[in-house]
XYZ file of C-alpha atoms in Angstrom:
606
model
C 135.502 75.306 100.846
C 139.232 74.996 100.947
C 141.063 77.415 103.220
C 143.775 77.964 100.639
C 141.066 79.098 98.279
C 139.415 81.200 101.006
C 142.612 83.137 101.619
C 142.997 83.789 97.901
C 139.503 85.153 97.669
C 139.824 87.343 100.736
C 142.766 89.077 99.187
C 140.502 90.289 96.437
C 139.291 92.760 99.043
C 142.356 94.774 98.066
C 140.566 96.819 95.454
C 137.638 97.612 97.701
C 139.849 98.618 100.590
C 141.955 101.009 98.531
C 139.061 103.424 98.383
C 138.635 103.186 102.134
C 142.315 103.780 102.726
C 142.209 106.909 100.658
C 139.669 108.404 103.067
C 141.476 107.642 106.297
C 144.192 110.310 106.368
C 141.560 113.024 106.410
C 139.211 111.335 108.837
C 141.277 109.497 111.413
C 143.315 112.282 113.116
C 140.316 113.715 114.935
C 139.527 110.344 116.469
C 142.833 109.709 118.231
C 142.188 106.028 117.572
C 144.802 103.368 117.138
C 145.755 103.636 113.462
C 147.186 100.753 111.548
C 147.084 102.498 108.192
C 148.530 102.492 105.731
C 149.318 98.813 106.141
C 151.366 96.769 103.700
C 148.827 94.726 101.795
C 149.580 91.033 101.251
C 151.104 89.888 97.965
C 148.847 89.109 94.996
C 146.681 85.970 95.321
C 148.824 83.915 92.964
C 151.808 84.324 95.263
C 150.021 83.072 98.349
C 149.763 79.612 99.788
C 147.778 78.633 102.859
C 148.532 80.518 106.096
C 151.861 79.413 107.466
C 152.034 77.681 110.820
C 154.921 77.400 113.186
C 156.660 74.054 113.415
C 154.692 71.699 115.584
C 151.681 74.023 115.693
C 148.385 72.341 116.500
C 146.329 75.448 116.969
C 143.644 77.293 115.054
C 145.721 77.733 111.897
C 145.098 74.108 111.057
C 141.342 74.742 111.140
C 141.844 77.240 108.362
C 144.015 74.857 106.371
C 141.711 71.908 107.001
C 138.715 73.863 105.748
C 139.541 72.379 102.420
C 143.060 71.397 101.507
C 144.639 73.255 98.662
C 145.565 73.148 95.047
C 145.228 75.267 91.965
C 141.888 73.759 91.045
C 140.423 74.888 94.351
C 141.814 78.380 93.818
C 140.347 78.564 90.316
C 136.963 77.441 91.590
C 137.106 79.997 94.374
C 137.938 82.820 91.990
C 135.121 81.798 89.663
C 132.652 81.944 92.510
C 133.810 84.895 94.569
C 135.829 87.342 92.493
C 133.250 88.348 89.911
C 130.652 91.047 90.290
C 127.548 90.022 92.221
C 124.637 90.140 89.738
C 122.007 92.762 90.705
C 119.239 90.277 90.003
C 120.728 87.775 92.450
C 121.151 90.475 95.042
C 117.504 91.496 94.662
C 116.390 87.876 95.050
C 118.448 87.494 98.207
C 117.074 90.755 99.598
C 113.568 89.419 99.019
C 114.547 86.065 100.546
C 115.820 87.828 103.682
C 112.583 89.794 103.871
C 110.642 86.559 103.384
C 112.589 84.955 106.220
C 111.618 87.803 108.530
C 108.000 87.782 107.388
C 107.646 84.035 107.954
C 109.096 84.294 111.447
C 107.128 87.432 112.337
C 103.802 86.214 110.940
C 104.249 82.869 112.687
C 104.853 84.651 115.988
C 101.807 86.876 115.550
C 99.608 83.941 114.494
C 100.712 81.360 117.055
C 102.469 83.135 119.948
C 101.354 86.756 120.458
C 100.901 88.161 123.102
C 103.381 85.784 124.705
C 107.079 86.632 124.571
C 108.507 84.104 122.144
C 107.510 81.598 119.502
C 108.084 77.873 119.834
C 108.498 77.176 116.105
C 108.290 73.384 116.274
C 105.008 73.182 118.176
C 103.565 76.473 116.862
C 102.785 77.963 120.253
C 103.826 80.835 122.466
C 106.305 80.880 125.323
C 106.480 83.122 128.382
C 108.343 83.095 131.694
C 107.927 79.912 133.709
C 108.815 81.569 137.049
C 111.318 78.864 137.875
C 114.127 80.875 139.545
C 116.733 78.372 138.356
C 115.729 78.616 134.681
C 117.653 81.790 133.953
C 118.064 81.010 130.254
C 114.336 81.628 129.849
C 113.336 83.964 132.652
C 116.197 86.437 132.275
C 114.765 87.319 128.877
C 111.013 86.715 128.994
C 109.018 89.237 131.007
C 105.443 88.559 129.882
C 105.475 91.720 127.748
C 105.212 90.516 124.111
C 108.974 90.609 123.747
C 109.251 89.447 120.129
C 106.752 92.024 118.878
C 108.532 94.881 120.644
C 111.990 93.722 119.560
C 110.925 93.568 115.897
C 109.422 97.066 115.590
C 112.263 98.879 113.859
C 112.939 95.921 111.541
C 109.456 96.489 110.138
C 110.390 100.118 109.516
C 113.763 99.316 107.953
C 112.004 96.962 105.546
C 109.566 99.716 104.625
C 106.431 97.976 105.907
C 104.648 101.072 107.198
C 101.210 99.475 107.596
C 102.501 96.616 109.768
C 104.796 98.957 111.702
C 101.868 101.221 112.538
C 99.706 98.230 113.466
C 102.445 96.770 115.666
C 103.074 100.072 117.450
C 99.371 100.432 118.228
C 99.297 96.842 119.538
C 102.218 97.570 121.834
C 100.606 100.769 123.120
C 97.211 99.114 123.658
C 98.233 95.717 125.061
C 101.661 95.851 126.725
C 102.117 96.700 130.393
C 105.223 96.484 132.536
C 103.282 96.236 135.767
C 104.064 92.529 135.936
C 105.299 90.168 138.624
C 108.203 89.187 136.378
C 111.849 89.020 137.380
C 114.034 89.864 134.396
C 117.669 90.572 133.723
C 118.272 94.320 133.687
C 120.562 94.048 130.671
C 118.164 92.011 128.526
C 115.177 94.207 129.335
C 117.255 97.271 128.496
C 118.661 96.228 125.124
C 115.667 94.294 123.811
C 112.689 96.247 125.147
C 113.813 99.704 126.249
C 116.072 100.072 123.216
C 113.358 99.048 120.768
C 110.767 101.381 122.284
C 113.204 104.279 121.977
C 114.154 103.337 118.415
C 110.531 103.121 117.308
C 109.761 106.449 119.001
C 112.647 108.088 117.146
C 111.412 106.640 113.841
C 107.841 107.837 114.422
C 108.869 111.373 115.378
C 111.507 111.806 112.650
C 110.324 114.746 110.536
C 112.161 113.391 107.470
C 110.462 109.968 107.543
C 113.165 108.287 105.412
C 111.591 104.795 105.573
C 108.199 105.921 104.337
C 105.306 107.213 106.370
C 105.878 105.622 109.756
C 103.926 108.259 111.664
C 101.118 107.225 114.002
C 97.881 109.207 114.002
C 97.393 111.094 117.279
C 100.698 109.758 118.588
C 101.397 111.355 121.957
C 104.855 109.968 122.774
C 103.324 106.796 124.193
C 106.385 104.659 123.398
C 108.631 107.170 125.145
C 106.355 107.085 128.183
C 106.461 103.279 128.146
C 110.251 103.377 127.955
C 110.293 105.740 130.929
C 107.976 103.443 132.894
C 110.172 100.416 132.208
C 113.383 102.254 133.097
C 111.894 103.431 136.400
C 111.093 99.805 137.213
C 114.729 98.864 136.481
C 116.181 101.607 138.696
C 115.968 99.608 141.972
C 118.783 97.442 140.584
C 121.106 100.409 141.082
C 120.135 100.950 144.734
C 121.823 99.463 147.795
C 124.940 98.490 145.899
C 128.188 99.617 147.467
C 130.072 99.872 144.191
C 127.398 101.491 142.029
C 127.345 98.376 139.850
C 123.697 97.247 139.522
C 122.119 94.002 140.594
C 121.702 91.691 137.609
C 117.945 91.151 138.011
C 114.890 93.061 139.141
C 111.231 92.256 139.591
C 109.209 94.717 137.528
C 106.615 95.110 140.275
C 108.535 94.476 143.499
C 112.093 95.626 142.849
C 115.232 93.635 143.600
C 114.345 90.143 144.874
C 115.373 89.583 148.509
C 117.519 86.598 147.553
C 119.180 88.410 144.657
C 122.633 87.402 143.517
C 125.410 89.886 144.336
C 127.400 88.788 141.289
C 126.985 90.201 137.803
C 128.901 90.185 134.550
C 130.847 93.061 133.071
C 128.789 93.272 129.898
C 125.459 93.036 131.709
C 126.257 95.849 134.146
C 128.336 97.994 131.810
C 126.236 97.971 128.615
C 123.299 100.128 129.664
C 124.623 103.586 128.861
C 123.397 103.931 125.263
C 119.736 103.208 126.030
C 119.696 104.931 129.417
C 121.555 107.915 127.975
C 119.128 108.300 125.068
C 116.190 108.155 127.473
C 117.727 110.777 129.744
C 118.400 113.149 126.872
C 114.949 112.722 125.374
C 113.294 113.343 128.741
C 115.701 115.952 130.077
C 116.132 113.796 133.188
C 119.712 112.934 134.150
C 118.805 110.033 136.458
C 119.077 107.210 133.954
C 122.313 108.275 132.303
C 123.779 109.032 135.729
C 123.292 105.518 137.109
C 124.434 103.827 133.886
C 127.554 105.984 133.638
C 128.349 105.409 137.298
C 128.274 101.644 136.689
C 130.665 101.944 133.728
C 133.102 104.009 135.762
C 132.906 101.607 138.687
C 133.795 98.664 136.459
C 136.555 100.610 134.758
C 138.102 101.493 138.127
C 138.381 97.770 138.931
C 140.616 96.897 135.971
C 143.961 95.348 136.817
C 146.797 97.830 137.307
C 149.342 95.747 135.400
C 147.401 94.410 132.424
C 144.609 96.966 132.276
C 142.171 94.068 131.772
C 138.767 93.464 133.343
C 137.309 90.137 134.403
C 133.904 88.851 133.385
C 132.061 88.443 136.723
C 132.233 90.847 139.668
C 130.718 91.111 143.136
C 128.662 94.300 143.192
C 129.140 94.850 146.923
C 132.856 94.170 147.341
C 134.173 94.897 143.861
C 135.983 91.555 143.963
C 136.429 89.783 140.629
C 134.678 86.413 140.869
C 135.269 85.597 137.213
C 138.861 86.343 136.258
C 138.532 85.578 132.570
C 139.174 88.473 130.214
C 137.893 87.909 126.698
C 135.659 89.256 123.963
C 132.708 86.893 124.309
C 129.951 86.187 126.820
C 130.177 88.392 129.880
C 132.451 91.014 128.326
C 131.603 91.751 124.694
C 129.180 94.667 124.640
C 131.006 96.514 127.440
C 133.713 97.388 124.912
C 131.177 98.019 122.171
C 129.292 100.573 124.262
C 132.394 102.473 125.310
C 132.823 103.390 121.645
C 129.150 103.804 120.816
C 128.501 106.032 123.806
C 131.200 108.333 122.485
C 129.761 108.228 118.976
C 126.283 109.086 120.215
C 126.916 111.459 123.111
C 130.344 112.855 122.267
C 131.829 112.409 125.757
C 135.583 112.285 125.233
C 136.098 110.193 128.354
C 134.203 107.301 126.752
C 136.598 107.326 123.799
C 139.612 107.441 126.107
C 138.359 104.375 127.975
C 137.727 102.570 124.703
C 141.184 103.383 123.344
C 142.822 102.088 126.530
C 140.690 98.953 126.473
C 141.445 98.267 122.816
C 145.157 98.713 123.344
C 145.106 96.257 126.266
C 143.100 93.770 124.211
C 145.723 93.930 121.483
C 148.551 93.540 123.977
C 147.154 90.616 125.965
C 144.331 88.830 124.104
C 145.641 88.796 120.562
C 147.590 85.685 119.628
C 149.191 84.600 116.377
C 151.446 86.397 113.976
C 151.548 90.176 113.591
C 150.283 90.295 110.018
C 147.126 88.605 108.817
C 148.448 86.740 105.767
C 152.201 86.653 106.037
C 154.897 85.591 108.475
C 155.412 82.630 110.769
C 152.846 81.174 113.129
C 149.081 80.965 113.221
C 146.797 83.685 111.846
C 145.643 86.244 114.451
C 143.034 85.188 116.998
C 141.729 86.719 120.243
C 141.737 84.299 123.160
C 140.537 84.182 126.776
C 143.168 85.095 129.353
C 143.558 85.658 133.073
C 142.915 89.339 133.755
C 145.767 89.522 136.277
C 148.499 87.793 134.293
C 147.429 87.797 130.655
C 148.036 84.036 130.563
C 145.820 81.756 128.466
C 142.899 80.366 130.486
C 141.314 77.974 127.968
C 141.329 77.062 124.307
C 137.817 77.966 123.209
C 136.075 80.964 121.714
C 132.341 81.561 121.759
C 130.078 82.672 118.945
C 129.422 86.065 120.530
C 133.030 86.996 119.760
C 132.117 87.105 116.067
C 130.912 90.656 116.749
C 134.498 91.891 117.129
C 135.418 92.183 113.422
C 132.497 94.574 113.078
C 133.759 96.674 115.970
C 137.182 96.756 114.357
C 135.612 98.023 111.141
C 134.075 100.921 113.060
C 137.486 102.102 114.235
C 139.284 101.489 110.936
C 141.244 98.366 111.905
C 140.025 96.650 108.745
C 143.004 94.353 108.163
C 142.488 92.537 111.455
C 138.733 92.554 110.911
C 139.116 90.773 107.556
C 141.334 88.092 109.043
C 139.257 87.459 112.167
C 136.035 87.367 110.167
C 137.582 84.699 107.918
C 138.181 82.499 110.967
C 134.523 82.586 112.032
C 133.345 82.153 108.465
C 135.543 79.046 108.152
C 133.739 77.599 111.189
C 130.366 78.484 109.664
C 131.329 76.802 106.402
C 132.236 73.647 108.263
C 128.962 73.340 110.185
C 126.455 75.615 108.446
C 126.201 77.520 111.730
C 128.379 78.812 114.568
C 128.510 76.530 117.614
C 127.996 78.471 120.818
C 131.505 77.529 121.891
C 134.286 76.221 119.647
C 137.560 74.703 120.841
C 140.239 75.952 118.457
C 142.813 73.462 119.753
C 140.605 70.374 119.483
C 138.981 71.834 116.351
C 135.536 70.800 117.511
C 132.517 72.371 119.216
C 132.598 72.466 123.009
C 128.986 73.650 123.211
C 127.263 72.630 119.982
C 124.001 74.598 119.885
C 123.290 77.661 117.709
C 120.407 79.934 118.789
C 120.182 81.922 115.513
C 122.700 84.528 116.658
C 123.422 87.581 114.457
C 127.074 88.388 115.235
C 128.692 86.881 112.144
C 126.163 88.325 109.721
C 126.492 91.781 111.260
C 130.278 91.723 110.938
C 129.753 90.551 107.360
C 127.430 93.481 106.717
C 129.872 95.991 108.200
C 132.799 94.615 106.235
C 130.771 94.902 103.064
C 129.847 98.493 103.885
C 133.527 99.282 104.474
C 134.959 97.495 101.410
C 132.063 97.017 98.956
C 133.721 93.737 98.042
C 131.247 91.171 96.646
C 132.928 88.431 98.686
C 130.802 89.474 101.650
C 127.625 89.209 99.603
C 128.596 85.591 98.941
C 129.168 85.090 102.666
C 125.722 86.519 103.361
C 124.226 84.214 100.746
C 125.876 81.217 102.431
C 124.498 82.267 105.815
C 120.995 82.823 104.467
C 120.973 79.480 102.669
C 122.229 77.662 105.774
C 119.498 79.221 107.896
C 116.846 78.186 105.393
C 118.238 74.679 105.072
C 118.925 73.815 108.684
C 116.793 76.035 110.953
C 113.480 76.558 109.158
C 110.630 74.885 111.023
C 106.886 74.484 110.687
C 106.211 77.882 112.220
C 109.334 80.007 112.045
C 113.027 79.304 112.580
C 114.412 77.127 115.353
C 117.555 77.024 117.438
C 119.949 74.286 116.363
C 120.455 71.952 119.296
C 123.560 70.442 117.687
C 125.385 72.031 114.764
C 126.816 68.699 113.622
C 123.683 66.582 113.909
C 121.422 69.499 112.884
C 118.830 68.645 115.517
C 116.522 71.493 116.536
C 115.306 73.075 119.773
C 111.839 74.545 120.063
C 112.803 78.203 120.447
C 113.071 81.265 118.224
C 114.749 84.052 120.209
C 113.588 87.604 119.569
C 116.989 88.726 118.299
C 116.504 86.580 115.189
C 113.937 89.114 113.952
C 115.525 92.229 115.432
C 119.069 91.502 114.241
C 119.787 88.415 112.142
C 117.074 89.058 109.555
C 117.653 92.810 109.605
C 121.363 92.605 108.813
C 120.836 90.012 106.097
C 118.221 92.250 104.512
C 120.401 95.368 104.718
C 123.390 93.491 103.299
C 121.471 92.883 100.077
C 119.398 96.083 99.999
C 121.836 98.618 98.570
C 119.088 101.201 98.029
C 117.715 101.082 101.565
C 117.005 104.542 103.003
C 119.373 103.640 105.819
C 122.149 103.800 103.237
C 120.829 106.586 101.033
C 118.719 109.014 103.053
C 121.526 111.289 104.232
C 120.606 110.589 107.859
C 123.229 109.208 110.197
C 122.408 106.070 112.169
C 123.973 103.801 114.725
C 122.832 100.361 115.800
C 122.487 99.406 119.445
C 123.848 96.073 120.626
C 120.415 94.581 119.886
C 120.460 96.004 116.359
C 117.994 98.832 116.989
C 118.621 101.934 114.906
C 119.069 105.332 116.544
C 119.861 108.576 114.791
C 123.227 110.191 115.425
C 122.304 113.838 115.769
C 122.935 116.937 117.796
C 120.135 116.465 120.329
C 121.930 113.498 121.879
C 125.169 115.471 122.194
C 123.654 118.108 124.435
C 122.873 117.653 128.103
C 121.795 120.160 130.720
C 123.224 118.288 133.685
C 126.908 118.016 132.901
C 127.904 119.530 136.211
C 126.131 116.864 138.262
C 127.481 113.741 136.581
C 130.006 112.145 138.970
C 133.606 112.978 138.260
C 132.759 114.723 135.004
C 133.590 118.286 135.959
C 137.151 118.277 134.695
C 137.383 115.317 132.367
C 134.223 115.317 130.286
C 135.238 117.176 127.178
C 132.580 116.959 124.509
C 133.233 116.820 120.816
C 132.619 119.973 118.861
C 130.341 120.253 115.819
C 133.290 120.479 113.451
C 134.470 117.083 114.712
C 131.240 115.318 113.784
C 132.579 114.054 110.480
C 135.353 112.131 112.209
C 132.972 110.676 114.757
C 130.583 109.653 112.016
C 133.360 107.742 110.310
C 134.194 105.888 113.504
C 130.622 104.605 113.530
C 130.881 103.746 109.837
C 128.545 106.651 109.190
C 129.553 108.793 106.254
C 128.239 112.212 105.449
C 127.438 111.360 101.814
C 126.087 108.812 101.405
C 125.028 107.888 104.918
C 126.123 104.404 105.921
C 125.134 102.929 109.285
C 127.508 101.039 111.490
C 127.100 98.834 114.482
C 127.983 95.660 116.250
C 125.502 93.405 118.007
C 127.471 92.333 120.936
C 124.749 90.595 122.913
C 126.592 90.964 126.223
C 125.130 87.941 127.936
C 126.282 86.691 131.340
C 126.137 83.061 130.286
C 128.415 80.392 131.656
C 128.183 77.363 129.392
C 129.281 74.017 130.669
């Protein structure tokens, strides 16, 4: 696909965005968010050439130009493909194809891997922890607790499969125990397991049952009790730390290992508040929200005084920044996501104030390129990795986790930047049929070439479609779905791409493929899903689990004991709910969910 043509097609979003712009004046004032509306929209497609680049530029703008070349013929072809209405019959077929993708992966896991944590799709067998303390890529995630089954629970509900949802819930209740000699990463156990248990519990106990009858006969809050049990086993990570920032790993039976690392990443330590806060408010026990909120505040207090930026790795005892890189990818991503989502869910004004400050500093120091998306001199906008103390560029790569950021920008109404940044990641996908884990925008080549079926690009695509209703994003979703089928489908499920250029496979299907990637593809094409039509308000966690945005999570009985909250924690009022719902891409009528799957992993690659 030629980049000149891609730019022309993106500008067709104009019509879809006009409706969104009309809503903003009434909705945005209550949010106190950074407003970039109304923005001057780019000139009509016929007036545009490829994005301009400064003289001598050899940066990311040339990736966009090199995605195809140029010429009127390319523009005509692009308009033929992308500007027309998306046929309902095609959309229905793609919805069914996304469901089929999930079903094939899920059934393969249940047939060949359950009760182990993950499926090896090439050899059709299960995978669990190997207890090698150096193999963190495996053992941080796998806890010998049927991870893939738990992580997929609410996807079954979203797809309306009540019989399999009920069967899966009963299997989890009857067979899963957390009394295991397994050392897991606190962050991964929280977002994948704790979050899914809470989401499924909320679905089961919802009196409206929007997804069909997902109730469980004689259900006695077992999933909530399991979530409580797991969270109690994670609590030792928050003990004996001088800063209040938790240890990165905990043994589910023995507590923090004696040789535990005192270094953790910002996202891993600071992205626990949504799940821990929900658990606290469902139980009426402040402990879990207290420790998670204390960790967020501790990290926030360590930001640089001049730039306002945070690093990506910190010593939990000294508060010293070991990793000085400030970016939007691995090690940082979901920290920013959860500042906003904690506010959306719990209504604590302080969370919004932290997010606003963080977003402003990101714009000031991480954003490179010209001011406007499609006009002016220089490269198109891009967010880079910088030194937290100076704001100076540290390297010339971005990682695939950063593809979550356009979705986050949609949630706060910064749609112009979201459109432009999404186009950059989509251009990379079009080149390789996948997103390499790390891409060097200066060399215009992958630095780390594997793709583990991540969901970030498809979720941003879904959110941009929900915001604009422009069929372009349905075409993007179709491209993603077709690439996954073509390059990652294996004998028993879907496999990680070992190399996005060579298309070689690795024998692993991570649980987030079923909990996020398939879910967002399905929702993109399922316009009539109860998630969109039921009138309920939902938010996605960073692992893609749905939670209802309702009054019970905005009330707490322990406000006076949360540290430092006495004077600053001003909660939103009921008459402000409409504005908050918009910031989460949740509208009163019809209800539209919004989320970003940040996957805040503490991974250092290469």
